[in-house]
Amino acid sequence: MADEGAESQDINELFFEDPEDTQRKLLAATYQALCEHGYADLSLQTIGDEFEKSTSLIYYHYDSKDELVLDTLDAMLEQLEETLSEHPDDPESAIEVYLEMIDPEETKEPTLERAIVELRGQAPNSEQYKRRFERADTVIDQRLKQVVQAGIDQGVFVEQDAEQTGRVLYTLLTGVMVRRASTSDAEWISAISSEIRTRLYGDKAPAEEKH
């Protein structure tokens, strides 16, 4: 059974909680500025506005916003790997973390989603951004495959191709992020969540709680 006491994950709050050292605080400031302003309006100055220490420290260590954003993406990916590794023996709880990203209980402004969509848009013209997202895709694909296979082995999920399902799940997540970041219509999201549950559980799909 999934852990009913587990807290829901808001995608805007997944990263950089209580940063301690200066470098971590700088990456957290970049993250906050990125969520607030988006990539297009991001600058070293807007990052400095979120940084509690002297802005001169930013200019001393970084020449451009992209250098900071790339370091921030690296840190976010490391943290994401840790988050995805939670509930290693409980595929239902792991899937609920994923489903909460698809269809959150509390609808909040998808500021991080918009920023990620913008950053993915840099990948076709930037090898550095492309490498980060390729790494993220590989990590998340593999983790979802492991979760699905564990669910099949435990008799929780119906028999299926775990690798194929993992890729479908991740592709759906990225598609949901793009669509949600670019439209105000959200009525379709619950249908996506329902189809995912049906694919995983078959006719044993648990009833969804109404948000």
C-alpha positions as a printed NumPy array, in Angstrom:
array([[  0.   ,   0.   ,   0.   ],
       [  1.162,   3.534,  -0.683],
       [  2.173,   5.591,   2.318],
       [ -0.997,   7.568,   3.01 ],
       [  0.896,   9.846,   5.366],
       [  3.396,  10.928,   2.743],
       [  3.337,  14.625,   2.022],
       [  2.437,  15.724,  -1.484],
       [  5.155,  17.183,  -3.649],
       [  4.703,  20.637,  -5.121],
       [  7.041,  20.906,  -8.072],
       [  7.805,  24.516,  -7.131],
       [  9.134,  23.401,  -3.738],
       [ 11.284,  20.409,  -4.688],
       [ 14.643,  22.164,  -4.651],
       [ 17.045,  24.161,  -2.481],
       [ 15.318,  24.003,   0.878],
       [ 17.42 ,  25.704,   3.599],
       [ 20.679,  26.152,   1.665],
       [ 23.671,  26.482,   3.981],
       [ 26.899,  27.463,   2.213],
       [ 27.362,  30.505,  -0.008],
       [ 27.48 ,  28.522,  -3.254],
       [ 24.273,  26.709,  -2.414],
       [ 22.595,  29.993,  -1.499],
       [ 23.658,  31.438,  -4.839],
       [ 22.19 ,  28.479,  -6.704],
       [ 19.014,  28.824,  -4.636],
       [ 18.834,  32.509,  -5.574],
       [ 19.215,  31.557,  -9.244],
       [ 16.443,  29.014,  -8.855],
       [ 14.128,  31.548,  -7.22 ],
       [ 14.854,  34.199,  -9.842],
       [ 14.318,  31.666, -12.624],
       [ 10.94 ,  30.662, -11.193],
       [  9.899,  34.287, -10.72 ],
       [ 11.17 ,  35.839, -13.955],
       [ 11.582,  32.94 , -16.372],
       [ 14.643,  32.431, -18.522],
       [ 14.016,  35.281, -20.949],
       [ 13.926,  37.954, -18.229],
       [ 16.593,  36.353, -16.052],
       [ 19.821,  38.313, -15.531],
       [ 22.69 ,  38.407, -13.066],
       [ 20.963,  41.419, -11.531],
       [ 17.626,  39.64 , -10.983],
       [ 19.582,  36.762,  -9.459],
       [ 21.394,  39.273,  -7.248],
       [ 18.06 ,  40.602,  -6.05 ],
       [ 17.323,  37.142,  -4.602],
       [ 20.832,  36.694,  -3.162],
       [ 21.272,  37.738,   0.468],
       [ 24.951,  38.504,   0.06 ],
       [ 26.804,  41.023,  -2.068],
       [ 25.96 ,  40.903,  -5.756],
       [ 29.666,  41.434,  -6.462],
       [ 30.215,  37.794,  -5.462],
       [ 28.104,  36.727,  -8.43 ],
       [ 30.087,  38.802, -10.91 ],
       [ 33.342,  37.561,  -9.395],
       [ 32.511,  33.891, -10.007],
       [ 30.267,  34.047, -13.075],
       [ 30.412,  35.866, -16.392],
       [ 26.893,  35.078, -17.587],
       [ 23.49 ,  33.935, -16.433],
       [ 23.858,  30.714, -18.447],
       [ 26.883,  29.629, -16.413],
       [ 24.819,  30.03 , -13.243],
       [ 21.748,  28.381, -14.706],
       [ 23.771,  25.362, -15.848],
       [ 25.295,  24.936, -12.373],
       [ 21.805,  25.28 , -10.911],
       [ 20.47 ,  22.623, -13.28 ],
       [ 23.266,  20.276, -12.198],
       [ 22.36 ,  20.759,  -8.542],
       [ 18.655,  20.322,  -9.276],
       [ 19.319,  17.068, -11.105],
       [ 21.322,  15.718,  -8.175],
       [ 18.467,  16.581,  -5.839],
       [ 15.934,  15.107,  -8.246],
       [ 17.864,  11.826,  -8.276],
       [ 17.614,  11.743,  -4.475],
       [ 13.874,  12.46 ,  -4.57 ],
       [ 13.279,   9.764,  -7.182],
       [ 15.206,   7.276,  -5.042],
       [ 12.715,   7.609,  -2.191],
       [ 10.366,   4.674,  -1.483],
       [ 12.743,   2.105,  -3.071],
       [ 10.646,  -0.838,  -1.843],
       [  7.25 ,   0.808,  -2.248],
       [  6.407,   1.289,  -5.935],
       [  2.936,   2.616,  -5.132],
       [  4.345,   5.463,  -3.038],
       [  6.962,   6.181,  -5.696],
       [  4.276,   6.353,  -8.367],
       [  2.168,   8.642,  -6.183],
       [  5.084,  11.119,  -6.093],
       [  5.058,  11.048,  -9.89 ],
       [  1.266,  11.34 , -10.122],
       [  1.296,  14.286,  -7.733],
       [  3.512,  16.103, -10.237],
       [  1.012,  15.285, -12.982],
       [ -2.119,  16.205, -11.033],
       [ -1.299,  18.044,  -7.783],
       [ -3.827,  18.234,  -4.97 ],
       [ -3.244,  21.965,  -4.713],
       [ -3.024,  23.874,  -7.964],
       [ -0.273,  26.448,  -7.751],
       [  1.211,  28.764, -10.326],
       [  3.505,  26.48 , -12.359],
       [  6.427,  28.912, -12.288],
       [  9.115,  26.225, -12.263],
       [  7.371,  24.326, -15.028],
       [  7.394,  27.404, -17.245],
       [ 11.085,  27.935, -16.526],
       [ 11.94 ,  24.32 , -17.365],
       [  9.975,  24.542, -20.6  ],
       [ 11.952,  27.666, -21.486],
       [ 15.252,  25.99 , -20.62 ],
       [ 14.418,  22.945, -22.719],
       [ 13.89 ,  25.388, -25.541],
       [ 17.572,  26.301, -25.306],
       [ 18.696,  22.704, -25.881],
       [ 18.357,  22.615, -29.697],
       [ 20.908,  25.43 , -29.962],
       [ 23.097,  24.705, -26.939],
       [ 25.095,  21.531, -26.437],
       [ 25.473,  22.317, -22.729],
       [ 21.728,  22.546, -22.131],
       [ 21.145,  19.494, -24.305],
       [ 23.574,  17.413, -22.224],
       [ 21.79 ,  18.377, -18.991],
       [ 18.374,  17.42 , -20.286],
       [ 19.657,  14.208, -21.87 ],
       [ 21.076,  13.249, -18.483],
       [ 17.81 ,  14.129, -16.753],
       [ 15.825,  12.115, -19.291],
       [ 18.061,   9.078, -18.797],
       [ 17.879,   9.258, -14.993],
       [ 14.097,   9.658, -14.859],
       [ 13.437,   7.054, -17.563],
       [ 15.539,   4.528, -15.668],
       [ 13.949,   5.291, -12.315],
       [ 10.412,   4.979, -13.661],
       [ 11.335,   1.684, -15.32 ],
       [ 12.616,   0.407, -11.951],
       [  9.465,   1.533, -10.149],
       [  7.163,  -0.102, -12.694],
       [  9.17 ,  -3.344, -12.653],
       [  9.102,  -3.425,  -8.846],
       [  5.335,  -2.977,  -8.932],
       [  4.986,  -5.835, -11.418],
       [  7.239,  -8.095,  -9.341],
       [  5.22 ,  -7.359,  -6.202],
       [  1.935,  -8.029,  -7.978],
       [  0.796,  -4.436,  -7.516],
       [  0.883,  -3.469, -11.209],
       [ -0.354,  -5.587, -14.078],
       [  2.098,  -7.325, -16.403],
       [  3.532,  -4.935, -18.996],
       [  6.802,  -3.828, -20.559],
       [  8.356,  -1.83 , -17.697],
       [ 10.841,  -0.021, -19.912],
       [  8.194,   1.034, -22.404],
       [  5.806,   2.129, -19.649],
       [  8.547,   4.123, -17.924],
       [  9.232,   6.018, -21.127],
       [  5.528,   6.645, -21.698],
       [  5.142,   7.966, -18.152],
       [  8.053,  10.361, -18.476],
       [  6.963,  11.555, -21.911],
       [  3.513,  12.238, -20.481],
       [  5.045,  14.199, -17.607],
       [  7.083,  16.419, -19.923],
       [  4.071,  16.898, -22.177],
       [  1.874,  17.839, -19.235],
       [  4.457,  20.39 , -18.105],
       [  4.587,  22.007, -21.538],
       [  0.815,  22.143, -21.918],
       [  0.167,  23.33 , -18.362],
       [  2.837,  26.019, -18.677],
       [  1.341,  27.337, -21.899],
       [ -2.405,  27.232, -21.232],
       [ -4.835,  28.061, -18.459],
       [ -7.086,  25.09 , -19.248],
       [ -6.517,  22.281, -16.709],
       [ -9.647,  20.125, -17.1  ],
       [ -7.746,  17.532, -19.144],
       [ -5.168,  16.739, -16.421],
       [ -7.346,  14.383, -14.364],
       [ -7.99 ,  12.297, -17.486],
       [ -4.246,  11.831, -17.958],
       [ -3.845,  10.749, -14.338],
       [ -6.731,   8.284, -14.699],
       [ -5.241,   6.735, -17.85 ],
       [ -1.877,   6.294, -16.096],
       [ -3.528,   4.477, -13.192],
       [ -5.429,   2.235, -15.606],
       [ -2.225,   1.375, -17.487],
       [ -0.416,   0.497, -14.263],
       [ -3.156,  -1.223, -12.279],
       [ -5.541,  -2.446, -14.975],
       [ -8.985,  -3.138, -13.523],
       [ -7.447,  -2.969, -10.024],
       [ -6.846,   0.776, -10.381],
       [ -7.48 ,   2.49 ,  -7.02 ],
       [-10.144,   5.186,  -6.874],
       [ -8.727,   8.689,  -7.194],
       [ -9.367,  11.21 ,  -4.471],
       [-11.279,  14.207,  -5.678],
       [ -9.199,  17.363,  -5.442]])
